mmCIF file of the C-alpha atoms, coordinates in Angstrom:
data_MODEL
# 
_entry.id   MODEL 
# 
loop_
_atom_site.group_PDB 
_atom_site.id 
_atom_site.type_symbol 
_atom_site.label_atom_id 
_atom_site.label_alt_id 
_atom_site.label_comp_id 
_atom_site.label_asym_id 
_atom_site.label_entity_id 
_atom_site.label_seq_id 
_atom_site.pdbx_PDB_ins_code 
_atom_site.Cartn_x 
_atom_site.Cartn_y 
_atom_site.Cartn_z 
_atom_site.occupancy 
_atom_site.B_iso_or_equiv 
_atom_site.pdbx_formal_charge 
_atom_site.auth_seq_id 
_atom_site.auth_comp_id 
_atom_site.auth_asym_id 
_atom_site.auth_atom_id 
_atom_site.pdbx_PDB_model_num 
ATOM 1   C CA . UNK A 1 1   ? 159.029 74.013 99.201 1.00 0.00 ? 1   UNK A CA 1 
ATOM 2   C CA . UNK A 1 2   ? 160.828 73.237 96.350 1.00 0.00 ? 2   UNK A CA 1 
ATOM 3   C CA . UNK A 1 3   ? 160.145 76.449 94.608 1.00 0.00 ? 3   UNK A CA 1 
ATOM 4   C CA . UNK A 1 4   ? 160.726 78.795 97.954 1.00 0.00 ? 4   UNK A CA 1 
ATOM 5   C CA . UNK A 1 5   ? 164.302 77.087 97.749 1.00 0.00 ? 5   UNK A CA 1 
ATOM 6   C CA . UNK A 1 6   ? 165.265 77.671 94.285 1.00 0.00 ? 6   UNK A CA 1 
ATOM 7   C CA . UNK A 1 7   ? 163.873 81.015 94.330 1.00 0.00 ? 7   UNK A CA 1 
ATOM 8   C CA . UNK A 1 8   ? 165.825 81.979 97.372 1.00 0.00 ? 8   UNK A CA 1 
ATOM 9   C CA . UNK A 1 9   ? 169.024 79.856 96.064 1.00 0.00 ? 9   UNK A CA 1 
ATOM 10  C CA . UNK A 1 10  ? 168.809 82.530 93.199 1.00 0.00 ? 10  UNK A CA 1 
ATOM 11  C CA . UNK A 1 11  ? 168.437 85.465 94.963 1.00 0.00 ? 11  UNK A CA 1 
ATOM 12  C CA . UNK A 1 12  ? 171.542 84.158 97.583 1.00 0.00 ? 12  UNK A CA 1 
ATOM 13  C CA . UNK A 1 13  ? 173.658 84.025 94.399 1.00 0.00 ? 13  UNK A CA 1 
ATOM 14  C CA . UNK A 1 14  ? 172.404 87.364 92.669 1.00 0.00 ? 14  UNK A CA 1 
ATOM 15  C CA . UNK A 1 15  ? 173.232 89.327 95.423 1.00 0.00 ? 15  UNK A CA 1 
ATOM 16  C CA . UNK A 1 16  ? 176.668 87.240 96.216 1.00 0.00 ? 16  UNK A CA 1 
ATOM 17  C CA . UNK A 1 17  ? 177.336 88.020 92.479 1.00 0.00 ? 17  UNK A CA 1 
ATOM 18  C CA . UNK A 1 18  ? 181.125 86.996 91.742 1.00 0.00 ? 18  UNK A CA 1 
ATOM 19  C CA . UNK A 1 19  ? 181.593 86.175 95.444 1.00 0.00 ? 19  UNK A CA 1 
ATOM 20  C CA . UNK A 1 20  ? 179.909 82.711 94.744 1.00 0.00 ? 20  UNK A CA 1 
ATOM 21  C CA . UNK A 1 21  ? 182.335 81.320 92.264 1.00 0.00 ? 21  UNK A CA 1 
ATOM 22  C CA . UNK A 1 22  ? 183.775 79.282 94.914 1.00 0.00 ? 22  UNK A CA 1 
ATOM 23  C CA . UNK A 1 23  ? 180.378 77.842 96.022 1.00 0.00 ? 23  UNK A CA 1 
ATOM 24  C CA . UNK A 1 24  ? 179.550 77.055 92.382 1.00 0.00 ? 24  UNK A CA 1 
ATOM 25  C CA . UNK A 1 25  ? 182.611 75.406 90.877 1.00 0.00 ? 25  UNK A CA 1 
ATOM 26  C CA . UNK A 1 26  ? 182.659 73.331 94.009 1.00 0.00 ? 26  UNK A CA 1 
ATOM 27  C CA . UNK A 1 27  ? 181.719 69.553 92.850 1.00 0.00 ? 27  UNK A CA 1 
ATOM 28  C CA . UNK A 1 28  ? 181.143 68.449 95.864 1.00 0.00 ? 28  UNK A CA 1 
ATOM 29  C CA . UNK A 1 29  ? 178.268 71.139 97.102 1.00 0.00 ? 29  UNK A CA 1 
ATOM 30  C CA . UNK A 1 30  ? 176.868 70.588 93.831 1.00 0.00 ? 30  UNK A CA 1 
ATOM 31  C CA . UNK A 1 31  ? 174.379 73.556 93.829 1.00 0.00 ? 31  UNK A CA 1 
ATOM 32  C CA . UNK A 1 32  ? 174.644 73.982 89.970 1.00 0.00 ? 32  UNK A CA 1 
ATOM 33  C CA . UNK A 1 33  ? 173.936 69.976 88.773 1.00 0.00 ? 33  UNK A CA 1 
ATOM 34  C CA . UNK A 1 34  ? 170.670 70.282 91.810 1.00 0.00 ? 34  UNK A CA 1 
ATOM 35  C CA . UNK A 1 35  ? 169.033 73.566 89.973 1.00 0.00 ? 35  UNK A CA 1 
ATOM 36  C CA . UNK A 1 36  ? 169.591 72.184 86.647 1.00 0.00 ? 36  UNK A CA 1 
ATOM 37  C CA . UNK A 1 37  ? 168.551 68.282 87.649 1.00 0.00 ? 37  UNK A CA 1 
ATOM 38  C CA . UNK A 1 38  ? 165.108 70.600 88.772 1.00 0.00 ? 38  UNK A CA 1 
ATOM 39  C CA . UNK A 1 39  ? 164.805 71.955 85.436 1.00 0.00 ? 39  UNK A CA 1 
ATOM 40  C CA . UNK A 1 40  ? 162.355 69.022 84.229 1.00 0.00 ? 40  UNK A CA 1 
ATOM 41  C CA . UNK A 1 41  ? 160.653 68.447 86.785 1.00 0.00 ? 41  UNK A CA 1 
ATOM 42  C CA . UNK A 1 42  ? 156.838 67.416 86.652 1.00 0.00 ? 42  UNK A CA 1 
ATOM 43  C CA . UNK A 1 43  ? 155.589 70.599 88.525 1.00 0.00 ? 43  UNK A CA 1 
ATOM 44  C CA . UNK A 1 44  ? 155.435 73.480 86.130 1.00 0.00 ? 44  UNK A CA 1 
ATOM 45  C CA . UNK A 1 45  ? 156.323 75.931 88.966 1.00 0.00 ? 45  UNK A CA 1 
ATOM 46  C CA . UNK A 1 46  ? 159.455 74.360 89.977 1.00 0.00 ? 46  UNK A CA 1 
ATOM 47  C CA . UNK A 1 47  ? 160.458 74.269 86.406 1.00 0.00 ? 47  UNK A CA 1 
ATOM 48  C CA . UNK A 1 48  ? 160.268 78.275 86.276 1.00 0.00 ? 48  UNK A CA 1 
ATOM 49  C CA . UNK A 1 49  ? 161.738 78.796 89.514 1.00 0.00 ? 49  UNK A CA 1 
ATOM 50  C CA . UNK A 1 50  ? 164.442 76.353 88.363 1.00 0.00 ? 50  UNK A CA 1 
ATOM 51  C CA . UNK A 1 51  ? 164.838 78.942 84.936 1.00 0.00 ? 51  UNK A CA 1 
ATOM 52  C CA . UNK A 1 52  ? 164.966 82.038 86.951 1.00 0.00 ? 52  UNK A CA 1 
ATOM 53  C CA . UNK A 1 53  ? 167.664 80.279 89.519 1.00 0.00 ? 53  UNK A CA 1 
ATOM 54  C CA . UNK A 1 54  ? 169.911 79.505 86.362 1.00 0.00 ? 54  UNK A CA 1 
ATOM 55  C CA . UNK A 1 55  ? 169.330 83.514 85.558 1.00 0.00 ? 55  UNK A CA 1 
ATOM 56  C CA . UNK A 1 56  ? 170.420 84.693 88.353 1.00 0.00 ? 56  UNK A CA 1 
ATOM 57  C CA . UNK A 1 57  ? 173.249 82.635 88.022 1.00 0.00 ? 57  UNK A CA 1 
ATOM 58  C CA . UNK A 1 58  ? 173.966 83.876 85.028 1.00 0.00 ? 58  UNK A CA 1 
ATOM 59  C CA . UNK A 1 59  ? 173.863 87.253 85.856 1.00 0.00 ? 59  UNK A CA 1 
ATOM 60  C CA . UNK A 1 60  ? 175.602 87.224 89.007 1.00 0.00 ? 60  UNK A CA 1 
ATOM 61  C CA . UNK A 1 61  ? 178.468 85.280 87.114 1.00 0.00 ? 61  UNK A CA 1 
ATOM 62  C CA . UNK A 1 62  ? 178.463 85.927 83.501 1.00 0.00 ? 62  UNK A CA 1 
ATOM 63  C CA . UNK A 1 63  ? 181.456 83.712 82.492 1.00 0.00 ? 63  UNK A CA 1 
ATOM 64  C CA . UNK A 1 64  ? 178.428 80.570 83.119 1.00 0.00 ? 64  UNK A CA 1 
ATOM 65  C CA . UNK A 1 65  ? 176.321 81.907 80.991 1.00 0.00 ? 65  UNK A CA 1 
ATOM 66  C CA . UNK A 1 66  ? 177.588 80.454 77.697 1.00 0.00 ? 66  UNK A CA 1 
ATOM 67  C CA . UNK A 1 67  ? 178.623 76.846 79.417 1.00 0.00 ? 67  UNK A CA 1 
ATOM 68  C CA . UNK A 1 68  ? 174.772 76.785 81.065 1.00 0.00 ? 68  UNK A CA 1 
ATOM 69  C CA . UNK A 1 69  ? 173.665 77.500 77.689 1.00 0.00 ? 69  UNK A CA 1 
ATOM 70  C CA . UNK A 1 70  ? 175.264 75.028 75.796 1.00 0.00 ? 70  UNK A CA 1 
ATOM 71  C CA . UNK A 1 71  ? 174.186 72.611 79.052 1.00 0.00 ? 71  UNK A CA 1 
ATOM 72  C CA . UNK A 1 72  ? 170.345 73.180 78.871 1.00 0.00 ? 72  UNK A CA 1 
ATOM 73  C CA . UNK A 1 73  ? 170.860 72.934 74.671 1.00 0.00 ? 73  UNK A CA 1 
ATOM 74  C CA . UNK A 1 74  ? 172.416 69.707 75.530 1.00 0.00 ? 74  UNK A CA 1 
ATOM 75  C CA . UNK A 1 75  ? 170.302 68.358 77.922 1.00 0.00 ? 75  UNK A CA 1 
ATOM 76  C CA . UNK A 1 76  ? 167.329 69.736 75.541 1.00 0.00 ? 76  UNK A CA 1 
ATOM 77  C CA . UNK A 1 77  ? 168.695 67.722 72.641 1.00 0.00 ? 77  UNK A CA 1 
ATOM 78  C CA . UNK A 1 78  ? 168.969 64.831 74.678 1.00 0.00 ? 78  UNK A CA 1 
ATOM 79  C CA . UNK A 1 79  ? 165.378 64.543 76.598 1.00 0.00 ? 79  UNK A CA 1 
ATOM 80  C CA . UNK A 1 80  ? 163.750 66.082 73.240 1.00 0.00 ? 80  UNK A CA 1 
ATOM 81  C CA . UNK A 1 81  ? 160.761 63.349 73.563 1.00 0.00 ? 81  UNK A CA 1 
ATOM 82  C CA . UNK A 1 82  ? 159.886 64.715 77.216 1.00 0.00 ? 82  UNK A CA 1 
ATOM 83  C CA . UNK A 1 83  ? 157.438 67.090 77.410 1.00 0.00 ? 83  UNK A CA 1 
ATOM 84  C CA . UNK A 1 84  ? 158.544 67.987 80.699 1.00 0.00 ? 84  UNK A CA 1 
ATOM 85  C CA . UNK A 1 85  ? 161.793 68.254 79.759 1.00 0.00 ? 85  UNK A CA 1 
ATOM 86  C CA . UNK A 1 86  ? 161.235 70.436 76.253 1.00 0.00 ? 86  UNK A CA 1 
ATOM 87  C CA . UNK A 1 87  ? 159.441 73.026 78.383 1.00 0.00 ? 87  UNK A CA 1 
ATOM 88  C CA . UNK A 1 88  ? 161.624 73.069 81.378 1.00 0.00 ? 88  UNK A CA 1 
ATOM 89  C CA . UNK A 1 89  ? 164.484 73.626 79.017 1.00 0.00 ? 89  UNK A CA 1 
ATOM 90  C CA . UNK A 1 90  ? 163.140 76.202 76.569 1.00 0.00 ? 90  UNK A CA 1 
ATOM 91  C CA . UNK A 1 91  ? 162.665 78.145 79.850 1.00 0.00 ? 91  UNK A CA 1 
ATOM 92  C CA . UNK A 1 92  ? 165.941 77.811 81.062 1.00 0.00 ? 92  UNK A CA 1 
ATOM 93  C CA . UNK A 1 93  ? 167.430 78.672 77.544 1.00 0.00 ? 93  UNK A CA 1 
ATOM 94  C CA . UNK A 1 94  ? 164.831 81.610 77.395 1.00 0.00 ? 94  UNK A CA 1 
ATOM 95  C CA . UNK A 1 95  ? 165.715 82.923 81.212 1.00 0.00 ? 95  UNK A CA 1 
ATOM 96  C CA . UNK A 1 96  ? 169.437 82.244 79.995 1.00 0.00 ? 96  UNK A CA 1 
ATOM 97  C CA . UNK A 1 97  ? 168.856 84.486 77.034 1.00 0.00 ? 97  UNK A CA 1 
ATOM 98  C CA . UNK A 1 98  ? 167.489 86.990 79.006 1.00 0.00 ? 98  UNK A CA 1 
ATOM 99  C CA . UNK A 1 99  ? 170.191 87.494 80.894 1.00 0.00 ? 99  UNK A CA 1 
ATOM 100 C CA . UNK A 1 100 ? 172.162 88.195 77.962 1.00 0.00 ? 100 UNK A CA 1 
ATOM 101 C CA . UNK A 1 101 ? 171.875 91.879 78.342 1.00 0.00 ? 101 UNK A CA 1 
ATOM 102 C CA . UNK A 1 102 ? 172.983 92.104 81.923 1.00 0.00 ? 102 UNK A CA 1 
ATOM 103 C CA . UNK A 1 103 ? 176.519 90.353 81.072 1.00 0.00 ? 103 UNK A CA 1 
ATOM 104 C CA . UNK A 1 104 ? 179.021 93.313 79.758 1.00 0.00 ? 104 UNK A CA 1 
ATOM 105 C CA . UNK A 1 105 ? 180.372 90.628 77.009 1.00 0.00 ? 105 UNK A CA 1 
ATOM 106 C CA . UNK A 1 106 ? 176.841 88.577 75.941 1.00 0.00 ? 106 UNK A CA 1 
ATOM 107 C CA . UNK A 1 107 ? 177.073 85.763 74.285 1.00 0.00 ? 107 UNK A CA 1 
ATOM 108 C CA . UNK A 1 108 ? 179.440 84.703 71.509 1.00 0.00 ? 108 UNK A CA 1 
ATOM 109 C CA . UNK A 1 109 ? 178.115 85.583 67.647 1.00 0.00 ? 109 UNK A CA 1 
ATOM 110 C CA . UNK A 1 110 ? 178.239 82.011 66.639 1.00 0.00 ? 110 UNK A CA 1 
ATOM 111 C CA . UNK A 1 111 ? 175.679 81.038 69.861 1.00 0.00 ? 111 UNK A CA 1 
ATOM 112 C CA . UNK A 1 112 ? 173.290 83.155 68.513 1.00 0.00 ? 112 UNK A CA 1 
ATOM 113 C CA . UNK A 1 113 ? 173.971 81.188 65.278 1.00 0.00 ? 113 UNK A CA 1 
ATOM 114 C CA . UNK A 1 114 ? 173.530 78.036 66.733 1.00 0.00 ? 114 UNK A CA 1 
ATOM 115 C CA . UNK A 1 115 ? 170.064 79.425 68.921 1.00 0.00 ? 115 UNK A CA 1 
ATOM 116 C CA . UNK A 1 116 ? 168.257 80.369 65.501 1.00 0.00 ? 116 UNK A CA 1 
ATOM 117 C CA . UNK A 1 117 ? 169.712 76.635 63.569 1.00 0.00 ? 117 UNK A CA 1 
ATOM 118 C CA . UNK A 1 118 ? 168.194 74.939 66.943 1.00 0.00 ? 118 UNK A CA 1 
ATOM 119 C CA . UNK A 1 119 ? 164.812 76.661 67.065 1.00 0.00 ? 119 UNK A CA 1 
ATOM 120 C CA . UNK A 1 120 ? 164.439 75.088 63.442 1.00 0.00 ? 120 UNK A CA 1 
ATOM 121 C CA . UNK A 1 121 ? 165.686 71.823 64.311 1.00 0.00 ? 121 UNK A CA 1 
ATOM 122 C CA . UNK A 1 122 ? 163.143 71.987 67.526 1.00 0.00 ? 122 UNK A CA 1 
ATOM 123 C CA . UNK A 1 123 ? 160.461 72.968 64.792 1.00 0.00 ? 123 UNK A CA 1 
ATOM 124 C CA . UNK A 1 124 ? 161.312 70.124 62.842 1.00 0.00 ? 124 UNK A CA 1 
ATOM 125 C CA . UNK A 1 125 ? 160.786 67.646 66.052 1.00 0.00 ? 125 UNK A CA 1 
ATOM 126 C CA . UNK A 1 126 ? 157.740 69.479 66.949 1.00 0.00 ? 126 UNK A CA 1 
ATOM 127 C CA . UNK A 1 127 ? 156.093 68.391 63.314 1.00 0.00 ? 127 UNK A CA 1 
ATOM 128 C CA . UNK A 1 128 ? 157.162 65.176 63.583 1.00 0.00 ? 128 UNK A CA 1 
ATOM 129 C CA . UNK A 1 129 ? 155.847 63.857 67.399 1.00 0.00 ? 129 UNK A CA 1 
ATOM 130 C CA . UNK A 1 130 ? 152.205 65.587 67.512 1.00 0.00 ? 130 UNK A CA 1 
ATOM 131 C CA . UNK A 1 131 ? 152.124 64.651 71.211 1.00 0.00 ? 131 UNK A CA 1 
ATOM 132 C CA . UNK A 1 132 ? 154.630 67.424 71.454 1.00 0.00 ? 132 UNK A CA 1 
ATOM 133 C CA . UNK A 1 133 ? 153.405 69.375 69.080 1.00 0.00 ? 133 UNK A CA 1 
ATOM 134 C CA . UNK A 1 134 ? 149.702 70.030 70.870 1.00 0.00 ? 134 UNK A CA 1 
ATOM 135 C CA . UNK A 1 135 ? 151.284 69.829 74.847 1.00 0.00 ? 135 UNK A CA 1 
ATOM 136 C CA . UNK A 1 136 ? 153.124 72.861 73.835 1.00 0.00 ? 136 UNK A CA 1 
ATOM 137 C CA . UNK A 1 137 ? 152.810 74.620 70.787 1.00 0.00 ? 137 UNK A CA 1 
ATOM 138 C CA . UNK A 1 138 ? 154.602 77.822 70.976 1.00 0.00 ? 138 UNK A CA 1 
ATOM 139 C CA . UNK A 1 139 ? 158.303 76.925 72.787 1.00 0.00 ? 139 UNK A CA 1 
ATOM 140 C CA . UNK A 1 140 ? 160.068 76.750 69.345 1.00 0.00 ? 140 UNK A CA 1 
ATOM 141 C CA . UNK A 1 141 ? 158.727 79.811 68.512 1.00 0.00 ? 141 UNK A CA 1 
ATOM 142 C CA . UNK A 1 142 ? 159.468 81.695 71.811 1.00 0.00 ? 142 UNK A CA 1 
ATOM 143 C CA . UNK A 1 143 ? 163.133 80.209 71.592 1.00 0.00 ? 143 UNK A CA 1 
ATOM 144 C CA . UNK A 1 144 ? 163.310 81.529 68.052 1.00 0.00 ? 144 UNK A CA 1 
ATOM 145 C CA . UNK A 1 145 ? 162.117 84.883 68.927 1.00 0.00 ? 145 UNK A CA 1 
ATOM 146 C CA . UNK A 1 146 ? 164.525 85.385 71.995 1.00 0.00 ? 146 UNK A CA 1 
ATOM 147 C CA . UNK A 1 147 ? 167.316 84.410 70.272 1.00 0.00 ? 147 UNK A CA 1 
ATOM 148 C CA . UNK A 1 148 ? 165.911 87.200 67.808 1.00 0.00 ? 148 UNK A CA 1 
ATOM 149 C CA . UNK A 1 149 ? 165.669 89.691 69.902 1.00 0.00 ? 149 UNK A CA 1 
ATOM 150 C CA . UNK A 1 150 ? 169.022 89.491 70.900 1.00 0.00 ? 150 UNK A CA 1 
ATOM 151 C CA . UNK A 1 151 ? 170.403 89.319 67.901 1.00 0.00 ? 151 UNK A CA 1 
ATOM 152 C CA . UNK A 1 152 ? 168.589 92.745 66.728 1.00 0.00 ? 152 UNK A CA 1 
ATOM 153 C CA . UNK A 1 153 ? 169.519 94.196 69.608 1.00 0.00 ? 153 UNK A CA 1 
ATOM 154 C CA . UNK A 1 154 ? 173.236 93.340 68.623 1.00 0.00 ? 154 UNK A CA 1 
ATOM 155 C CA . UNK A 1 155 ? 172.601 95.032 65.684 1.00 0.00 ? 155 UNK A CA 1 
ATOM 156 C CA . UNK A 1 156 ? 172.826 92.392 63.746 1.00 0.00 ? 156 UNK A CA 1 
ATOM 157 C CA . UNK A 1 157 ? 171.194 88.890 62.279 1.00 0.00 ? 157 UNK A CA 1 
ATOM 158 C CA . UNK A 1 158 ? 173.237 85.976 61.159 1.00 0.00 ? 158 UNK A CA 1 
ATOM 159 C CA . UNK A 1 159 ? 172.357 83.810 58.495 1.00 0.00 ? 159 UNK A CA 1 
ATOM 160 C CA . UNK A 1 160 ? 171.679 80.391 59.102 1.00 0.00 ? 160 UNK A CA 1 
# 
């Protein structure tokens, strides 16, 4: 049910695209603290649909999509010790990220910065709890690479 929702939530806002400013910025609807409160939750599925909400927020509204970055990095620093939290999060930054090349201005040069110093830091964490480290293996690495890809596609890589 939960899923259905979120999915539909996302596709609502997508095709509202700047039209649903109002709805979002509105504190006391809050849509945007309910998508991201799903983001680690226990169910897997609802944790994806929860991602792919958050992108098609993004895209509909690209002025959020540097403020729901620096949210799920947050929240991600924050709940680090979670598993359910480190994956919901590294799919939210990774659905976040790729929404970077539907927004006309991306992201700023110093948040791509700040993706590749995190992905190390998240390495770092991953080494250190092995509970972490065998639950999910990969999710530094696939943050790492997104935040790659958009930097090559940029044209450019900046040093950490």
């Amino acid at each position: 049910m939960l899923v259905c929702a979120l999915q539909e939530l996302g596709n609502l806002i997508h095709g509202l695209g700047t039209t649903a400013t109002p709805l979002l910025q509105d504190s006391s609807t809050g849509l945007l603290d309910g998508v991201i409160a799903a983001v680690p939750h226990p169910s897997v599925s609802v944790r994806l649909a929860a991602a792919w909400c958050l992108h098609c927020i993004a895209v509909a509204l690209p002025s959020l999509l540097t403020p729901l970055l620096d949210r799920c990095l947050e929240r991600l620093t924050a709940l680090k010790s979670s598993p359910e939290a480190v994956t919901g999060f590294s799919f939210a930054v990774a659905a976040l990220l790729g929404a970077v090349k539907h927004c006309p201005l991306g992201i700023p040069h110093g948040k791509g910065k700040v993706m590749v110093s995190f992905s190390v830091t998240l390495c770092s964490v991953f080494r250190e709890n092995m509970f972490l480290l065998f639950y999910h293996p990969l999710k530094p690495c696939r943050k790492l690479s997104s935040a790659i890809t958009i930097l090559l596609s940029k044209g450019r890589i900046p040093s950490v």
